[in-house]
């Protein structure tokens, strides 16, 4: 039976007197959906996420196709047969969207059978009542639609399910977003926006428009066509996900193919569009998609190039790093062996020199005494240097052992000052020891290493000070549980460039030699490494060359 108001259509899809927007909204929605759907399916036919997305695009296209038929056809029996399918398809579609989002967020894993049961329970009433007159009660032969005969409970039910689905998806996305990191966060935002936009527009527009048509406020439901644009937006977002984030694991070539196919599709709209507004809309969409597509492909190409360059550099770096480590290891071994070999003859030289000086082998003339004293002094310096090398190789090979115990840092520092005062005085320097303590000054550290550090810092001050004084101050900060030993001198000072490097291996200031030639540039390196190993630190301060220096050695108070 043909509806009264209309003539029989000349062609199946092209009846006269149709809203112009129809061709713009329905055709691209179907074709773009199917292209993206097939594309995703072909890229992973066995993956659940891909299959679900494909099913969504097919169901959506089916809905649009049925809508197109109901707009263009005038056969009452055909349209009244189609009518209940709108609700059925929409409900299956929204539930599939929830299913899809679940698997997308769980990286392809299927949902539990409990969740599947909930899906089925929600769907069951729609499937059961759709074929009965509890979904539609009749047909309007004049207007060729069934709006006035839709059973509202049925319609409210499936619309509510759609909103439940939208809310469900939203909570899933928020939960996953909080746990996700980096790129996946961005993918969740894109996928979430696309999916929610699509569902919300699809459900809301169609519900409101058909409701108002039903109660007679709107003459027909042509406004529902705007609801379909959400799907096109979703498909564009999906292509961004596919091309940029490789969400469905595509290669660049197939991503390019997808963008080109979308462009061709939209362009082919121009051949159908027989009115100005459709032409303008199509051209606008075409321009927008071209710009987005080009931008996407460019950015992906750039990313791929950068990645491969980075990969190359990383491999080179890894190689260089490995070689460096090998060389460093060899060097440490060499230093260790060489130092041990040097130490024994040196001990013999020192021992004999001091025995000769003590005249254990008989009287020595004064001239010879001066020479032998030099031998003793130089071999002492050499022994110290060798000790530095040995310490470096121990630190670098991780063989430095620390024996921790509680001891009084103030007392130890005072003893060191007493020992070194003569050495300072020989150079015409005053060595002053002071304290400013609220605690007893107890630390838990390796006593030998601690003494070595303080000694080294004071000896450096003696070495690098020509005249004036060296002040040693032990102070504490009971709130922060720290104890500090400040060693302040009136020596050659340090420029800011020197300050930056003195704690590195073999680094000496350019003016260091002018004052004191003996030195390896290892003392501070060894000292800071040992301090750090005992949870302490050393810092250096100077106003500049010639303006004196202040070194601060810090340890934790053991209270
Ligand atoms: P070394 O004294 O054997 O050269 P260090 O590692 O102990 O090696 O010190 C590194 C450099 O730091 C020294 O060469 C010197 O330039 C600078 N330096 C250390 N202590 C002082 C100080 N008290 N005053 C000025 N410069 C110093």
XYZ file of C-alpha atoms and ligand atoms in Angstrom:
586
model
C 0.000 0.000 0.000
C 1.347 3.452 -0.926
C 1.016 6.392 1.477
C -1.654 8.894 0.477
C 0.355 12.087 0.495
C 3.099 10.930 -1.783
C 3.507 9.651 -5.255
C 5.252 6.337 -5.774
C 9.018 6.922 -5.896
C 10.547 6.962 -9.327
C 13.694 5.333 -8.063
C 14.087 3.376 -4.895
C 16.142 5.984 -3.041
C 15.254 9.200 -4.783
C 11.765 10.341 -4.086
C 10.841 13.925 -4.796
C 10.183 16.456 -2.057
C 12.965 15.365 0.248
C 14.996 17.489 2.671
C 18.212 18.505 0.930
C 20.321 17.671 3.935
C 19.386 14.018 3.564
C 21.976 13.348 0.897
C 24.629 15.140 2.825
C 23.946 13.478 6.158
C 23.121 9.916 5.143
C 25.459 8.986 2.304
C 28.752 10.137 3.779
C 27.776 8.703 7.181
C 27.215 5.259 5.645
C 30.214 5.247 3.348
C 32.718 6.775 5.760
C 31.602 4.406 8.518
C 31.939 1.376 6.315
C 35.334 2.425 4.955
C 36.747 2.936 8.449
C 35.049 -0.249 9.689
C 36.437 -2.426 6.880
C 39.823 -0.801 7.191
C 40.031 -1.607 10.887
C 38.759 -5.157 10.335
C 41.265 -5.847 7.547
C 44.079 -4.638 9.774
C 43.312 -7.178 12.467
C 40.522 -9.575 11.481
C 41.175 -11.747 14.519
C 41.312 -9.005 17.113
C 38.197 -8.556 19.236
C 38.500 -4.762 19.405
C 38.721 -4.523 15.615
C 35.772 -6.878 15.127
C 33.603 -4.944 17.561
C 34.396 -1.640 15.895
C 33.564 -3.165 12.534
C 30.232 -4.410 13.877
C 29.474 -0.961 15.258
C 30.112 0.672 11.889
C 27.999 -1.931 10.086
C 25.077 -1.583 12.502
C 25.278 2.174 12.332
C 25.276 2.052 8.525
C 22.296 -0.280 8.638
C 20.416 2.163 10.859
C 21.215 5.013 8.475
C 20.212 2.903 5.487
C 16.856 2.055 7.078
C 16.348 5.697 7.921
C 17.105 6.587 4.305
C 14.574 4.034 3.085
C 11.911 5.319 5.440
C 12.531 8.858 4.190
C 12.536 8.045 0.524
C 10.082 5.207 0.208
C 6.306 5.368 0.183
C 5.440 1.732 0.636
C 3.524 1.585 3.910
C 4.171 -2.104 4.528
C 7.924 -1.714 3.988
C 8.190 1.270 6.340
C 6.035 -0.239 9.061
C 8.215 -3.379 8.859
C 11.365 -1.265 9.223
C 10.119 0.954 12.063
C 10.764 -1.324 15.105
C 14.311 -1.981 13.898
C 15.342 1.588 14.741
C 15.049 0.926 18.468
C 16.527 -2.560 18.240
C 19.567 -1.491 16.249
C 20.172 1.537 18.416
C 20.121 -0.548 21.616
C 22.455 -3.219 20.234
C 24.701 -0.455 18.920
C 25.029 1.377 22.236
C 25.689 -1.851 24.133
C 28.300 -2.828 21.544
C 29.937 0.545 22.132
C 30.278 -0.281 25.853
C 31.698 -3.704 24.920
C 34.113 -2.058 22.491
C 35.339 0.497 25.055
C 35.907 -2.301 27.589
C 38.154 -4.209 25.193
C 39.856 -1.062 23.904
C 40.816 -0.052 27.442
C 41.907 -3.601 28.352
C 44.132 -3.811 25.264
C 41.976 -6.366 23.463
C 40.972 -8.560 26.381
C 37.415 -9.898 26.406
C 34.936 -8.931 29.149
C 33.855 -11.403 31.818
C 30.754 -13.532 31.273
C 29.042 -11.591 34.078
C 29.336 -8.369 32.066
C 28.110 -10.175 28.942
C 25.071 -11.391 30.896
C 24.294 -7.812 31.941
C 24.504 -6.781 28.268
C 22.036 -9.514 27.291
C 19.635 -8.738 30.140
C 19.503 -5.091 29.121
C 18.942 -6.041 25.503
C 16.366 -8.787 26.035
C 13.205 -6.651 26.545
C 13.880 -4.738 23.329
C 14.371 -7.933 21.320
C 11.280 -9.541 22.833
C 8.857 -6.625 22.448
C 10.072 -5.200 19.137
C 8.047 -7.600 16.924
C 4.877 -7.159 19.027
C 2.435 -4.264 19.104
C 4.088 -3.179 22.347
C 6.650 -1.350 20.200
C 4.373 0.259 17.569
C 0.620 0.044 17.467
C -0.140 1.210 13.959
C 0.888 3.282 10.977
C 0.054 6.757 9.734
C -0.851 6.241 6.091
C -1.203 9.955 5.413
C 2.253 11.053 6.599
C 3.906 7.725 5.875
C 5.364 7.302 9.347
C 4.639 5.625 12.701
C 5.587 8.431 15.106
C 2.079 8.747 16.504
C 1.826 4.994 17.102
C 5.097 4.416 18.928
C 4.577 2.933 22.394
C 6.280 5.401 24.713
C 7.379 2.799 27.320
C 9.261 0.939 24.636
C 10.901 4.111 23.368
C 11.754 5.347 26.868
C 13.270 1.975 27.701
C 15.726 1.828 24.833
C 16.590 5.518 25.137
C 17.335 5.008 28.847
C 19.583 2.061 27.958
C 21.449 4.334 25.556
C 22.041 6.918 28.275
C 23.118 4.193 30.699
C 25.622 3.100 28.049
C 26.908 6.653 27.641
C 27.372 6.993 31.403
C 28.895 3.513 31.684
C 31.464 4.350 29.004
C 32.244 7.616 30.761
C 33.056 5.912 34.072
C 35.171 3.267 32.317
C 37.141 5.983 30.555
C 37.743 8.014 33.715
C 38.890 4.948 35.631
C 41.267 3.867 32.882
C 42.545 7.421 32.349
C 43.675 7.680 35.961
C 45.763 4.524 35.620
C 47.089 5.124 32.093
C 50.242 6.961 31.180
C 51.751 8.895 28.268
C 50.358 8.165 24.830
C 47.593 5.896 26.085
C 46.160 8.817 28.074
C 45.898 10.816 24.836
C 44.318 7.853 23.055
C 41.728 7.504 25.824
C 40.828 11.189 25.555
C 40.435 10.985 21.766
C 38.549 7.705 21.721
C 36.352 8.833 24.622
C 35.494 12.187 23.068
C 34.706 10.589 19.703
C 32.604 7.788 21.102
C 30.650 9.918 23.588
C 30.058 12.668 21.021
C 28.755 10.135 18.532
C 26.450 8.358 20.985
C 25.207 11.503 22.642
C 24.339 13.228 19.360
C 22.860 10.073 17.875
C 20.652 9.301 20.877
C 19.707 12.798 21.968
C 18.930 14.374 18.583
C 16.853 11.461 17.465
C 14.969 11.164 20.741
C 14.162 14.880 21.036
C 13.306 15.354 17.369
C 11.098 12.278 17.110
C 9.445 13.194 20.416
C 8.524 16.663 19.160
C 7.403 15.258 15.824
C 5.304 12.780 17.724
C 3.515 15.429 19.789
C 3.095 17.560 16.703
C 5.474 20.432 17.540
C 7.655 19.593 14.524
C 6.157 18.851 11.127
C 8.670 16.126 10.388
C 11.824 14.666 11.876
C 14.296 16.098 9.405
C 16.350 17.686 12.221
C 17.422 14.184 13.315
C 19.845 14.178 10.423
C 22.162 16.449 12.365
C 22.501 13.626 14.882
C 24.421 11.650 12.289
C 27.261 14.143 12.067
C 28.535 12.902 15.425
C 29.378 9.628 13.695
C 31.373 11.404 10.977
C 33.277 13.288 13.692
C 33.879 9.981 15.482
C 35.230 8.409 12.301
C 37.589 11.367 11.770
C 38.805 10.987 15.374
C 39.209 7.253 14.763
C 41.369 7.982 11.729
C 43.524 10.260 13.891
C 43.891 7.371 16.350
C 44.663 4.960 13.532
C 47.195 7.185 11.759
C 48.861 8.988 14.616
C 48.745 6.503 17.446
C 48.591 3.308 15.393
C 45.724 2.304 17.684
C 44.776 -0.516 15.348
C 48.378 -1.258 14.455
C 48.433 -0.021 10.906
C 51.438 0.848 8.830
C 51.995 4.326 7.479
C 51.082 3.236 3.950
C 47.692 1.877 4.934
C 47.098 4.958 7.082
C 47.780 7.097 4.032
C 45.405 4.920 2.022
C 42.692 5.485 4.610
C 43.068 9.264 4.499
C 43.035 9.240 0.681
C 39.955 6.975 0.617
C 38.134 9.335 2.980
C 39.038 12.300 0.794
C 37.873 10.548 -2.370
C 34.626 9.623 -0.681
C 33.848 13.089 0.435
C 34.816 14.424 -2.973
C 32.480 11.947 -4.652
C 29.662 13.588 -2.693
C 29.972 16.476 -5.089
C 28.573 14.305 -7.849
C 25.342 13.655 -5.895
C 24.987 17.090 -4.415
C 22.429 18.840 -6.542
C 21.865 21.913 -4.438
C 24.032 24.786 -3.231
C 24.031 24.010 0.496
C 25.145 20.408 -0.042
C 27.943 21.564 -2.366
C 29.162 24.141 0.162
C 29.014 21.659 3.059
C 30.815 18.994 1.042
C 33.579 21.375 -0.024
C 34.024 22.538 3.566
C 34.261 18.974 4.831
C 36.667 18.124 2.050
C 38.929 21.051 2.911
C 38.849 20.223 6.606
C 39.596 16.546 6.061
C 42.399 17.360 3.592
C 44.092 19.685 6.060
C 43.706 17.231 8.963
C 44.827 14.296 6.800
C 47.915 16.061 5.444
C 48.849 17.284 8.891
C 48.478 13.807 10.333
C 50.526 12.067 7.670
C 53.254 14.732 7.900
C 53.489 14.474 11.663
C 53.616 10.690 11.564
C 56.325 10.739 8.891
C 58.338 13.178 10.968
C 57.911 11.047 14.054
C 59.048 7.909 12.209
C 62.126 9.727 10.889
C 63.009 11.081 14.304
C 62.521 7.673 15.853
C 64.849 5.950 13.398
C 67.495 8.667 13.861
C 67.181 8.348 17.604
C 67.518 4.601 17.311
C 70.746 5.017 15.324
C 72.213 7.437 17.844
C 71.187 5.221 20.741
C 72.949 2.208 19.232
C 76.094 4.257 18.627
C 75.943 5.619 22.141
C 75.457 2.186 23.626
C 78.521 0.943 21.757
C 80.629 3.913 22.810
C 79.440 3.515 26.358
C 80.359 -0.151 26.428
C 83.839 0.622 25.081
C 84.278 3.389 27.603
C 83.336 1.074 30.428
C 85.827 -1.508 29.198
C 88.585 1.087 28.961
C 87.683 2.447 32.387
C 87.800 -1.023 33.860
C 91.196 -1.680 32.268
C 92.458 1.641 33.543
C 91.256 0.934 37.081
C 92.914 -2.463 36.992
C 96.116 -0.940 35.662
C 96.114 1.784 38.311
C 95.513 -0.747 41.021
C 98.313 -3.062 39.901
C 100.742 -0.230 39.239
C 100.005 1.422 42.599
C 100.555 -1.793 44.515
C 103.800 -2.386 42.682
C 104.952 1.131 43.488
C 103.950 1.058 47.099
C 106.301 -1.635 48.325
C 109.588 -0.134 46.992
C 108.411 3.253 48.235
C 107.855 1.946 51.751
C 111.384 0.577 51.653
C 112.797 3.935 50.465
C 110.933 5.820 53.204
C 111.922 3.333 55.884
C 115.616 3.368 55.000
C 115.646 7.161 54.592
C 114.224 7.673 58.070
C 116.616 5.078 59.524
C 119.565 6.847 57.904
C 118.260 10.161 59.296
C 117.996 8.624 62.738
C 121.671 7.627 62.236
C 120.968 3.925 62.683
C 123.783 3.335 60.204
C 126.219 5.722 61.824
C 126.756 9.451 61.717
C 125.851 11.380 58.563
C 127.276 14.699 57.411
C 124.865 17.723 57.495
C 124.909 18.109 53.699
C 123.789 14.501 53.285
C 121.097 15.004 55.953
C 119.424 17.712 53.841
C 119.465 15.455 50.788
C 118.105 12.448 52.660
C 115.386 14.608 54.239
C 114.338 15.529 50.690
C 114.199 11.854 49.780
C 112.001 11.191 52.802
C 109.642 14.149 52.074
C 109.281 13.321 48.399
C 108.649 9.656 49.005
C 105.986 10.642 51.577
C 104.260 12.802 48.950
C 104.529 10.027 46.433
C 102.994 7.570 48.898
C 100.087 9.971 49.435
C 99.601 10.260 45.668
C 99.616 6.486 45.282
C 97.079 6.230 48.104
C 94.822 8.609 46.121
C 95.101 6.433 42.999
C 94.339 3.334 45.005
C 91.320 5.008 46.581
C 89.989 6.027 43.166
C 90.315 2.500 41.844
C 88.621 1.131 44.984
C 85.759 3.615 44.646
C 85.279 2.884 40.964
C 85.393 -0.848 41.323
C 82.997 -0.620 44.286
C 85.573 -2.166 46.595
C 85.741 0.637 49.129
C 84.610 -0.790 52.463
C 82.985 1.348 55.135
C 82.904 0.304 58.789
C 80.324 2.416 60.599
C 80.490 3.279 64.285
C 79.408 6.096 66.594
C 82.164 8.591 67.387
C 82.601 12.236 68.334
C 83.356 14.305 65.220
C 84.267 17.373 67.271
C 86.954 15.469 69.207
C 88.369 13.871 66.051
C 88.514 17.223 64.249
C 90.239 18.838 67.227
C 92.855 16.062 67.242
C 93.502 16.518 63.514
C 93.919 20.260 64.026
C 96.426 19.628 66.819
C 98.363 17.251 64.563
C 98.453 19.620 61.607
C 99.148 22.818 63.543
C 102.938 22.322 63.337
C 102.728 21.797 59.549
C 100.730 25.025 59.262
C 103.069 26.921 61.509
C 106.064 25.792 59.439
C 104.417 27.671 56.564
C 103.752 30.684 58.764
C 100.023 29.990 59.029
C 97.759 30.070 62.075
C 95.392 27.118 62.471
C 92.427 27.917 64.701
C 89.897 25.370 65.972
C 86.456 26.452 67.238
C 83.113 24.838 67.947
C 79.523 25.983 68.025
C 77.556 22.912 69.045
C 74.187 22.286 70.618
C 74.623 18.526 70.478
C 77.599 16.422 71.565
C 78.663 16.078 67.950
C 78.245 12.316 67.643
C 78.044 10.828 64.136
C 77.632 7.323 62.828
C 80.238 6.916 60.098
C 83.534 5.283 59.166
C 85.990 6.955 61.490
C 89.075 6.317 59.316
C 87.419 7.776 56.194
C 86.011 10.731 58.128
C 89.435 11.602 59.525
C 90.883 11.249 56.016
C 88.324 13.703 54.620
C 88.854 16.363 57.309
C 92.624 15.936 57.088
C 92.536 16.280 53.339
C 90.485 19.481 53.473
C 92.725 21.098 56.104
C 95.872 19.996 54.255
C 94.491 21.513 51.062
C 93.968 24.794 52.898
C 97.537 24.674 54.150
C 98.721 23.841 50.625
C 96.821 26.614 48.905
C 97.356 29.398 51.458
C 100.490 31.521 51.303
C 99.833 33.670 54.358
C 97.129 34.251 56.914
C 95.057 31.725 58.773
C 92.969 28.579 58.555
C 89.883 28.462 60.722
C 88.191 25.162 61.443
C 84.673 25.395 62.887
C 82.521 22.449 63.989
C 78.844 23.472 64.194
C 75.537 21.646 64.155
C 71.899 22.049 63.174
C 69.881 19.924 65.587
C 66.600 20.589 63.762
C 67.899 19.136 60.509
C 70.117 16.674 62.417
C 73.271 17.769 60.597
C 76.805 18.486 61.702
C 79.172 20.630 59.634
C 82.936 21.092 59.627
C 83.862 24.429 57.982
C 87.454 24.886 56.857
C 88.050 28.497 55.936
C 91.332 29.870 54.675
C 92.821 33.132 53.424
C 94.455 31.386 50.462
C 94.416 31.638 46.670
C 90.646 31.179 46.468
C 88.812 29.833 43.450
C 87.047 31.301 40.425
C 83.506 30.131 39.700
C 84.803 27.970 36.803
C 87.265 26.265 39.145
C 84.559 25.729 41.757
C 82.467 23.858 39.236
C 85.061 21.204 38.512
C 87.242 20.654 41.592
C 85.261 17.628 42.749
C 85.901 15.841 39.467
C 88.761 13.433 38.867
C 92.159 14.983 37.962
C 90.745 18.526 38.012
C 93.028 21.217 39.387
C 92.725 24.967 39.136
C 95.060 26.610 36.643
C 96.585 28.654 39.518
C 97.067 25.589 41.760
C 100.521 24.837 40.401
C 101.730 28.380 40.977
C 101.310 27.890 44.725
C 101.884 24.224 45.285
C 103.046 21.859 42.624
C 102.399 18.636 44.462
C 98.927 17.347 43.809
C 97.075 14.835 41.693
C 93.684 16.480 41.504
C 92.190 13.360 43.101
C 91.923 14.335 46.774
C 88.572 16.129 46.609
C 87.125 13.522 44.232
C 87.962 10.775 46.715
C 86.764 12.894 49.656
C 83.327 13.695 48.188
C 82.759 10.092 47.089
C 83.533 8.868 50.595
C 81.368 11.597 52.165
C 78.453 10.685 49.895
C 78.839 7.008 50.682
C 78.349 7.927 54.345
C 75.220 9.979 53.498
C 77.195 13.192 53.817
C 78.389 15.895 51.476
C 81.165 18.420 50.824
C 80.577 21.853 49.379
C 83.038 24.548 48.361
C 82.686 28.300 48.431
C 84.943 31.146 47.363
C 84.446 34.797 46.452
C 87.000 34.404 43.654
C 90.718 34.142 42.919
C 92.832 35.452 45.814
C 89.849 35.786 48.127
C 90.225 32.630 50.222
C 88.077 29.500 50.260
C 85.633 27.759 52.532
C 84.950 24.015 52.366
C 82.074 22.515 54.345
C 81.942 18.822 55.168
C 78.522 17.669 56.355
C 77.419 14.445 58.065
C 74.194 13.368 59.763
C 74.074 13.687 63.530
C 73.491 10.429 65.339
C 71.242 11.615 68.183
P 95.100 18.393 44.575
O 95.141 19.244 45.787
O 95.874 17.145 44.678
O 95.365 19.153 43.325
P 92.319 18.101 45.191
O 91.302 17.227 44.583
O 92.527 18.009 46.655
O 93.632 17.873 44.389
O 91.900 19.586 44.846
C 91.520 19.915 43.540
C 91.790 21.348 43.232
O 90.922 22.165 44.026
C 93.155 21.818 43.612
O 94.084 21.512 42.589
C 92.945 23.299 43.757
O 92.930 23.911 42.485
C 91.556 23.380 44.321
N 91.553 23.546 45.778
C 91.338 22.574 46.702
N 91.386 23.104 47.951
C 91.626 24.424 47.815
C 91.755 25.525 48.729
N 91.661 25.349 50.036
N 91.972 26.754 48.203
C 92.054 26.945 46.873
N 91.922 25.942 45.969
C 91.723 24.708 46.421
